[in-house]
PDB file of C-alpha atoms in Angstrom:
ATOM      1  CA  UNK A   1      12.486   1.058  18.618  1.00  0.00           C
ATOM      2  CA  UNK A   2      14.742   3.978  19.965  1.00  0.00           C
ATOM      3  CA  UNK A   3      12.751   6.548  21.560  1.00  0.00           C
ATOM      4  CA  UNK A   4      14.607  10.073  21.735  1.00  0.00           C
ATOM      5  CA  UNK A   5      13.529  12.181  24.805  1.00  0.00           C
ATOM      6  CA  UNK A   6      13.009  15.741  24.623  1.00  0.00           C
ATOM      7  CA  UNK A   7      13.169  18.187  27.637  1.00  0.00           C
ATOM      8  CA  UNK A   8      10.148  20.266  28.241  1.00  0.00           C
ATOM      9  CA  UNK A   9      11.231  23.498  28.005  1.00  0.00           C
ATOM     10  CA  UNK A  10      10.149  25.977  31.593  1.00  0.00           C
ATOM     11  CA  UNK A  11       7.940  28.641  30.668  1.00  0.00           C
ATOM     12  CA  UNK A  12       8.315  31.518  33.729  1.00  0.00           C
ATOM     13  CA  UNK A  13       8.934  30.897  36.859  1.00  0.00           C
ATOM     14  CA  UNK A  14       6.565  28.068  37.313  1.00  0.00           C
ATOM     15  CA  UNK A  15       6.494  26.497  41.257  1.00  0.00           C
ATOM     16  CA  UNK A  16       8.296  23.311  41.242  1.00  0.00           C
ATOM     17  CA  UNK A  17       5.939  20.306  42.802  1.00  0.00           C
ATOM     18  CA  UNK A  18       6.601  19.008  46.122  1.00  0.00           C
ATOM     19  CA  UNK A  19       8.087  15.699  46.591  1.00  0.00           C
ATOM     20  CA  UNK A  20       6.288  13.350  48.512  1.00  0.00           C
ATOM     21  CA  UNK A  21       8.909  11.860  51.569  1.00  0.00           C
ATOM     22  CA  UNK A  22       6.003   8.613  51.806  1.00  0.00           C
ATOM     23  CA  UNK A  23       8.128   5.907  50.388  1.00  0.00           C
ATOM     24  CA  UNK A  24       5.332   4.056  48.947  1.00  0.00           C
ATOM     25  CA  UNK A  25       3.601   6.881  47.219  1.00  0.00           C
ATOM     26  CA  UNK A  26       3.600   6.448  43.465  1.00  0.00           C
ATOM     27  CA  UNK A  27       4.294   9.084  40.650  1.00  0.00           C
ATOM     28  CA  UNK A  28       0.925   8.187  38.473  1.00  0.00           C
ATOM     29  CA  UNK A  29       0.669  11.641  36.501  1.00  0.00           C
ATOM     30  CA  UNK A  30       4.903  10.872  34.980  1.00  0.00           C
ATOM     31  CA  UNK A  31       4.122   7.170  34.307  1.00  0.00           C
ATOM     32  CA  UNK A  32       0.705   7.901  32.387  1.00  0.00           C
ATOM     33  CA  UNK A  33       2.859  10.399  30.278  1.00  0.00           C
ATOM     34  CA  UNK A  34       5.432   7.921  29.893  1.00  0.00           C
ATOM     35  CA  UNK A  35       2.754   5.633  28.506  1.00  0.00           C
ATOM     36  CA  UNK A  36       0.831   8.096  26.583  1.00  0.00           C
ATOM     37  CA  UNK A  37       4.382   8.859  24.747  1.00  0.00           C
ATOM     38  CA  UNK A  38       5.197   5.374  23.733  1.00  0.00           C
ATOM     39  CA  UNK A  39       2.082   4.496  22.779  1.00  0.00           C
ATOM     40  CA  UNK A  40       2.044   6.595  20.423  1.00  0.00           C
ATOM     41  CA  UNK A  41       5.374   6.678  19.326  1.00  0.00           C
ATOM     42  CA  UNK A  42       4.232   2.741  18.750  1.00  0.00           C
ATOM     43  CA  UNK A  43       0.805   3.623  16.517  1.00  0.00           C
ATOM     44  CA  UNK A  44       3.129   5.583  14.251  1.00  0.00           C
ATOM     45  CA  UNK A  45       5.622   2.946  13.847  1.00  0.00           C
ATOM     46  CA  UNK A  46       2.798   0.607  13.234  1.00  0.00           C
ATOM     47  CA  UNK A  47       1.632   2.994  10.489  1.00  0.00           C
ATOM     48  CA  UNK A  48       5.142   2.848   8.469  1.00  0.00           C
ATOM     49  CA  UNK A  49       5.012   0.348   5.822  1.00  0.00           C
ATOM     50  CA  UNK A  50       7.628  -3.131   6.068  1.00  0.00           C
ATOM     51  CA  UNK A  51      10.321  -2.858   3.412  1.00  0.00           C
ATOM     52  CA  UNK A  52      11.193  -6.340   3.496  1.00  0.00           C
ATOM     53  CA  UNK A  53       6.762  -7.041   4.085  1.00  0.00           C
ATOM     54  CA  UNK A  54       6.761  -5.598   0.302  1.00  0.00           C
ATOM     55  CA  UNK A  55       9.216  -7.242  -1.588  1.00  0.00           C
ATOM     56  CA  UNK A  56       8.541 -10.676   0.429  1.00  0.00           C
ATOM     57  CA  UNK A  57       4.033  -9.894  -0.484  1.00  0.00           C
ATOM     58  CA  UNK A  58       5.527  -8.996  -4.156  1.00  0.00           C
ATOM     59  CA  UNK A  59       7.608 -12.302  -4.360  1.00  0.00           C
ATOM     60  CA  UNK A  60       4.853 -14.329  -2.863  1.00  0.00           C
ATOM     61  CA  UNK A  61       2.578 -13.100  -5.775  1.00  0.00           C
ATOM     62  CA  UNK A  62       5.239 -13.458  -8.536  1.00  0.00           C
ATOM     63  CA  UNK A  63       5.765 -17.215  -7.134  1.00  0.00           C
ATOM     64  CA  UNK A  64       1.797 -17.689  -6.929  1.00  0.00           C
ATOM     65  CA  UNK A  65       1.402 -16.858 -10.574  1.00  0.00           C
ATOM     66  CA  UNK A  66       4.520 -18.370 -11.874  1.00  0.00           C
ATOM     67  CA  UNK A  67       2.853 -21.700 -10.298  1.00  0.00           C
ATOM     68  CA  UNK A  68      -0.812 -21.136 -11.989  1.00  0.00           C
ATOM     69  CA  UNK A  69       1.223 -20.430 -15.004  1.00  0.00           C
ATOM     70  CA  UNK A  70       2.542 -24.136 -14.827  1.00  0.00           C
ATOM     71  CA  UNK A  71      -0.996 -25.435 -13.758  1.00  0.00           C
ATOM     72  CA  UNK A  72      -2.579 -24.154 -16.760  1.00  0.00           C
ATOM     73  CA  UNK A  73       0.093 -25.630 -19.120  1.00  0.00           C
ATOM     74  CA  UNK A  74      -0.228 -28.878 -17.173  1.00  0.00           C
ATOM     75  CA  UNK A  75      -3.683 -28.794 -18.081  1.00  0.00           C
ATOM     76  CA  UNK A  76      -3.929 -28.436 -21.787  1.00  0.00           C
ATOM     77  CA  UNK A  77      -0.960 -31.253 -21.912  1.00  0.00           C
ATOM     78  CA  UNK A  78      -3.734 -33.459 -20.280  1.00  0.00           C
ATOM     79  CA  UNK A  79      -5.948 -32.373 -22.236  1.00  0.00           C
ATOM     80  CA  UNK A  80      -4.539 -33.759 -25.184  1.00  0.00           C
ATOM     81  CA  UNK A  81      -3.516 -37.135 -23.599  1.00  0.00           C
ATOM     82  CA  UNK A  82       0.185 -35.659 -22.728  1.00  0.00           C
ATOM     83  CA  UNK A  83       0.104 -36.832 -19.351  1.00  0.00           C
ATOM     84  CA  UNK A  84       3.625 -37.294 -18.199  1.00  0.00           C
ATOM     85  CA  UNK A  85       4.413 -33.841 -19.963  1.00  0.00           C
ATOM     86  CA  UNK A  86       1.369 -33.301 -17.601  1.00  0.00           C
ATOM     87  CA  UNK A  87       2.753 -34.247 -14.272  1.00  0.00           C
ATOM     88  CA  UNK A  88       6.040 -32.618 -14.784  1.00  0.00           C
ATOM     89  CA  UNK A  89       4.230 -29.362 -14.959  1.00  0.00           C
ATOM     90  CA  UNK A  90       2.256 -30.247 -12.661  1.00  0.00           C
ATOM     91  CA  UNK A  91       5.069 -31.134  -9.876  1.00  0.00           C
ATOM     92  CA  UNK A  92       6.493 -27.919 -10.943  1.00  0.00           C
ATOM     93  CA  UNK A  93       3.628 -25.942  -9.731  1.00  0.00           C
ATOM     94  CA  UNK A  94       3.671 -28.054  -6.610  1.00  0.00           C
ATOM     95  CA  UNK A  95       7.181 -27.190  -5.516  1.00  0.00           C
ATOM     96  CA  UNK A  96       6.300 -23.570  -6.020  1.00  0.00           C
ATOM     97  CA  UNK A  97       2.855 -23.682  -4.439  1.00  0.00           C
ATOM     98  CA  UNK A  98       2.530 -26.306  -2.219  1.00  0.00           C
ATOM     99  CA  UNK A  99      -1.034 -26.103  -0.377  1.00  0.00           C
ATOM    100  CA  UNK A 100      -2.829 -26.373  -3.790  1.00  0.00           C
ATOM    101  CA  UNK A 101      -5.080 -29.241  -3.412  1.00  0.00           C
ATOM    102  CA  UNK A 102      -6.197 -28.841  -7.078  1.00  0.00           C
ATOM    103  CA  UNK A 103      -2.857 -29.902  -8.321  1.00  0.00           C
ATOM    104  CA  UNK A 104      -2.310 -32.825  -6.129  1.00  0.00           C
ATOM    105  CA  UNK A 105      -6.536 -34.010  -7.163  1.00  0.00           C
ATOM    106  CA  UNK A 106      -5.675 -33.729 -10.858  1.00  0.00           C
ATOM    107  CA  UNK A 107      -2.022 -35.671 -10.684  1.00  0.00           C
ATOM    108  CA  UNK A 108      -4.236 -38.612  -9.002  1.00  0.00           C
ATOM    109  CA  UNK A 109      -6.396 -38.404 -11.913  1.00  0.00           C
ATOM    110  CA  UNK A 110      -3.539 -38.641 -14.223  1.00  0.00           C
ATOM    111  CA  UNK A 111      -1.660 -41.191 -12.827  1.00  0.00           C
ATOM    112  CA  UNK A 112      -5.227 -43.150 -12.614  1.00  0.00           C
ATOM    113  CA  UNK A 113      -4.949 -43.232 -16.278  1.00  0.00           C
ATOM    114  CA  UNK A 114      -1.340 -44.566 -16.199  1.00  0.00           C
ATOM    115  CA  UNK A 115      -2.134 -47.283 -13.986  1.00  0.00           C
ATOM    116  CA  UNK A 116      -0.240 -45.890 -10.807  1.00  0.00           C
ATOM    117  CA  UNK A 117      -3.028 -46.071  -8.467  1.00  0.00           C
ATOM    118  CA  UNK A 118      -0.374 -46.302  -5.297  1.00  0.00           C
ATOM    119  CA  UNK A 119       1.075 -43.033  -6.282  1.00  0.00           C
ATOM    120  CA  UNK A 120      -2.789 -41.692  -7.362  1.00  0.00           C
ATOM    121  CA  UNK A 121      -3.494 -42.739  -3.766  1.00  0.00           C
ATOM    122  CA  UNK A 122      -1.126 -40.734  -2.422  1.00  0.00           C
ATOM    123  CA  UNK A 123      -1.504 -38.245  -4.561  1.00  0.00           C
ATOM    124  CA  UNK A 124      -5.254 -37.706  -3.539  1.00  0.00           C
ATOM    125  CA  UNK A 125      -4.893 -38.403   0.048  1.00  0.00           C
ATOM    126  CA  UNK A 126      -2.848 -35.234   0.177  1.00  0.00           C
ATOM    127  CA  UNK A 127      -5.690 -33.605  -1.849  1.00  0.00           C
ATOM    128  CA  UNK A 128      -8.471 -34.376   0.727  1.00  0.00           C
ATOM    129  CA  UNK A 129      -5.817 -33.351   3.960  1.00  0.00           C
ATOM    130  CA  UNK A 130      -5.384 -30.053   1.706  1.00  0.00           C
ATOM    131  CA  UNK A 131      -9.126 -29.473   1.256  1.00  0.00           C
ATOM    132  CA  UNK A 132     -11.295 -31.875   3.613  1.00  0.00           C
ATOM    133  CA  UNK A 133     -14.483 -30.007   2.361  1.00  0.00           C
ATOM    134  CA  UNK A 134     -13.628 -30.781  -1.242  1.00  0.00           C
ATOM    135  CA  UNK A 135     -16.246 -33.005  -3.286  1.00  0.00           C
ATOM    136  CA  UNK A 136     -14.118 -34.532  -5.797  1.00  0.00           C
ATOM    137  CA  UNK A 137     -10.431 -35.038  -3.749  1.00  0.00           C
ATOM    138  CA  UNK A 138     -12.509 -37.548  -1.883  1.00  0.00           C
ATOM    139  CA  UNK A 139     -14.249 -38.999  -5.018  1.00  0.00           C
ATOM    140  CA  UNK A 140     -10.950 -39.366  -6.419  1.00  0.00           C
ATOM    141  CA  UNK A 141      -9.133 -40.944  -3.399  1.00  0.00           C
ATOM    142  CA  UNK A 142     -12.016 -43.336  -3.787  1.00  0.00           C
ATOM    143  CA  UNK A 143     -11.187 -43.953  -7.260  1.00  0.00           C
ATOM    144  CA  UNK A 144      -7.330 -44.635  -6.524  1.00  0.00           C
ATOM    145  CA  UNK A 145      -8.386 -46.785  -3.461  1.00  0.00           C
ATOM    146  CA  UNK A 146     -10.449 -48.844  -5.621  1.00  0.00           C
ATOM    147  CA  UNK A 147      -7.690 -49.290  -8.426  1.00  0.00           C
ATOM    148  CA  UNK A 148      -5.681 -50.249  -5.875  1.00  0.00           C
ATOM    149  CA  UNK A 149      -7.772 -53.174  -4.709  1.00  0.00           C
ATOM    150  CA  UNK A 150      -9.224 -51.247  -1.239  1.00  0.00           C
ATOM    151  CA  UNK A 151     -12.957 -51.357  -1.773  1.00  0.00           C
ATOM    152  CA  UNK A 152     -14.103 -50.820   1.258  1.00  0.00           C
ATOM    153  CA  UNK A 153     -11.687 -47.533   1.845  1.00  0.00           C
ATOM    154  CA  UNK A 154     -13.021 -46.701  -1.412  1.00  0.00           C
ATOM    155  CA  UNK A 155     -16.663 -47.031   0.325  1.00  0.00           C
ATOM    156  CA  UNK A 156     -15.996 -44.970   2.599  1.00  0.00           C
ATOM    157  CA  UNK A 157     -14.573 -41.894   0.624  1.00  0.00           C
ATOM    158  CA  UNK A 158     -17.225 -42.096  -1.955  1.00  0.00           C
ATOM    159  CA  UNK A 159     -19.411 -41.865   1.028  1.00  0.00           C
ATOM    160  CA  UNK A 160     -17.367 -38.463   2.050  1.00  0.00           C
ATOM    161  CA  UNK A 161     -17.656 -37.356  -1.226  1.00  0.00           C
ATOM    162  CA  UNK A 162     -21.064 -37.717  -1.638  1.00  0.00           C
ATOM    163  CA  UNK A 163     -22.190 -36.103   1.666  1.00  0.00           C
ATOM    164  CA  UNK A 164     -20.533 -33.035  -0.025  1.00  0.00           C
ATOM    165  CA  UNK A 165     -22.094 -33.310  -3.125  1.00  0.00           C
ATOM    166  CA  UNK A 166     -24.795 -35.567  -3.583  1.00  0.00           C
ATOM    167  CA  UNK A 167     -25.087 -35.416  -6.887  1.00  0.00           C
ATOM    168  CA  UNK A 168     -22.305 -36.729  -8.307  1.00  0.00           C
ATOM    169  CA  UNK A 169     -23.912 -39.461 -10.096  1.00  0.00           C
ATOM    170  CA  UNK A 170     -20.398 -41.031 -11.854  1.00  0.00           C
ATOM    171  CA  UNK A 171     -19.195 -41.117  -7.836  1.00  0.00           C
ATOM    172  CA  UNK A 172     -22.656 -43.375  -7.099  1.00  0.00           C
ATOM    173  CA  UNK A 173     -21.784 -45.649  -9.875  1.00  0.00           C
ATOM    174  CA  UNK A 174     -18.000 -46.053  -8.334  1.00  0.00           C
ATOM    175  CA  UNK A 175     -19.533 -47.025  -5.197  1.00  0.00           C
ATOM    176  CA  UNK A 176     -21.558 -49.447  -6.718  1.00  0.00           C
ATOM    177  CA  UNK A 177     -18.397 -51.264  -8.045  1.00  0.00           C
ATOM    178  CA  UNK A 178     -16.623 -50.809  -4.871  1.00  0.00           C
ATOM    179  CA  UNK A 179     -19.832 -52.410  -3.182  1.00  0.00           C
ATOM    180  CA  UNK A 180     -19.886 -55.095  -5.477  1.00  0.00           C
ATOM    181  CA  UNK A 181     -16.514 -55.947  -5.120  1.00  0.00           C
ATOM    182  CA  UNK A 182     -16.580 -56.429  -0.974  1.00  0.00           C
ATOM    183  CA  UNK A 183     -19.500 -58.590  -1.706  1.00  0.00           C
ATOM    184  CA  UNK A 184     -17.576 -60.614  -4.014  1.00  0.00           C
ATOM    185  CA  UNK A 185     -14.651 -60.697  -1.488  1.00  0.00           C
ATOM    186  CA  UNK A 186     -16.159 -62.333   1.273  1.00  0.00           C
ATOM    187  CA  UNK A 187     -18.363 -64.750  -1.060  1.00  0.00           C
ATOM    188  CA  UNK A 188     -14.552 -66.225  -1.639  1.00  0.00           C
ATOM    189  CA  UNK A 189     -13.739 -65.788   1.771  1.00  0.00           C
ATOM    190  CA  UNK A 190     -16.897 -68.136   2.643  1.00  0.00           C
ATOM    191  CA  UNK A 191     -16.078 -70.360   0.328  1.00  0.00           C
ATOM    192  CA  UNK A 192     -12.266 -70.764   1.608  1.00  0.00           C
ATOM    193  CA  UNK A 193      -9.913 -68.570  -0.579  1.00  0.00           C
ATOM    194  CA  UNK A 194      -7.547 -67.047   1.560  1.00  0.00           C
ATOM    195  CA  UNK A 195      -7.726 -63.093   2.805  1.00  0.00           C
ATOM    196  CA  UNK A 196      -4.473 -62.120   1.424  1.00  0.00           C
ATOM    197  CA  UNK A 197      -6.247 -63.173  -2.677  1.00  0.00           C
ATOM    198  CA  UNK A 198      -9.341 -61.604  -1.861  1.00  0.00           C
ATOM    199  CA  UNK A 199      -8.326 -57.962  -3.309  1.00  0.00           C
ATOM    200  CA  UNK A 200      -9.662 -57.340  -6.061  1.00  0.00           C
ATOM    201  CA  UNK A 201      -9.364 -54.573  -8.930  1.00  0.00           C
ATOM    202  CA  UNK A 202     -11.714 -52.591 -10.990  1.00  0.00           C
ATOM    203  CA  UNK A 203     -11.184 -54.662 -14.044  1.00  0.00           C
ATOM    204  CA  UNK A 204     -12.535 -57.706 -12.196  1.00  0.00           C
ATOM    205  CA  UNK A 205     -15.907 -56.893 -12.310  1.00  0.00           C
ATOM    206  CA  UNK A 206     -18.242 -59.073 -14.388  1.00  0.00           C
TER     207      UNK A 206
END
């Protein structure tokens, strides 16, 4: 910021102030004026609003809604059992809006439904990082872990999830499964069958 200096203009014939000859005297009266000045020549630039602050807070908004826009269409596509028209709306809104967790929670759950639980996984994962305090991102991660044959990761976000809300009674049921499942798993590991064949998925239940 340029700061224009005006001279004070002499009113009579005022006595001029006496220089000091001590070398390491200081001038505190012209520096405190010097700092009263810019100071406040720096509260009234404060108070002048951003151009560019504006247009990029107007943009920001116009992106935000575009985004929610694409959400809500997502949504009714799921609704009636479009789900890849789903996602695509869906990703849509995520390019544009990025630190939704929503978005990323209900792709999981779609892609649950189209049997992509690695991609659900993900999908969730980013969900919980997004919103750690979020009931159902970790009841869903626990849902793609245990499509994806990971009980006891599944375990243990149910467990999350529950702490949050407790309840979430379909989330209990889950971690019933996912319970039953690592008790299954090391049954066959007792009785022999190798580590890498003990993963099991939801479907294998009894």
């Amino acid at each position: 910021m340029k700061i224009t200096w005006k001279e004070k203009k002499k009113i009579g014939n005022s006595r001029k102030r006496c220089l000091s000859f001590n070398p390491e005297l200081h001038f505190d009266d012209d520096d405190s004026s010097t700092d009263t000045r810019i100071s406040t020549g720096a509260r009234l630039q404060d108070r002048i609003p951003n151009k560019k602050s504006l247009i990029s807070d107007e943009e920001g908004e116009k992106t935000r809604n575009t985004a929610r826009e694409y959400e809500a269409r997502g949504n009714e596509l799921a609704e009636g059992g479009k789900f890849r028209d789903a996602l695509g709306k869906w990703e849509t809104a995520i390019t544009l809006m990025p630190e939704r967790a929503v978005l990323y929670e209900q792709k999981a759950q779609v892609l649950l439904e189209l049997g992509e639980a690695w991609n659900a996984l993900k999908a969730a994962t980013r969900a919980t990082e997004l919103e750690p305090e979020w009931a159902e991102a970790w009841i869903t991660l626990g849902r793609a872990q245990l499509n994806f044959g990971e009980p006891d990761c599944a375990i243990e976000s149910f467990d999350k999830g529950l702490a949050i809300r407790p309840d979430a009674v379909e989330a209990k049921d889950d971690r019933k499964i996912a319970l039953n499942l690592v008790k299954r798993r090391r049954q066959l590991h007792l009785s022999g069958v190798n580590s890498s064949e003990s993963r099991f998925l939801v479907q294998d239940k009894e």
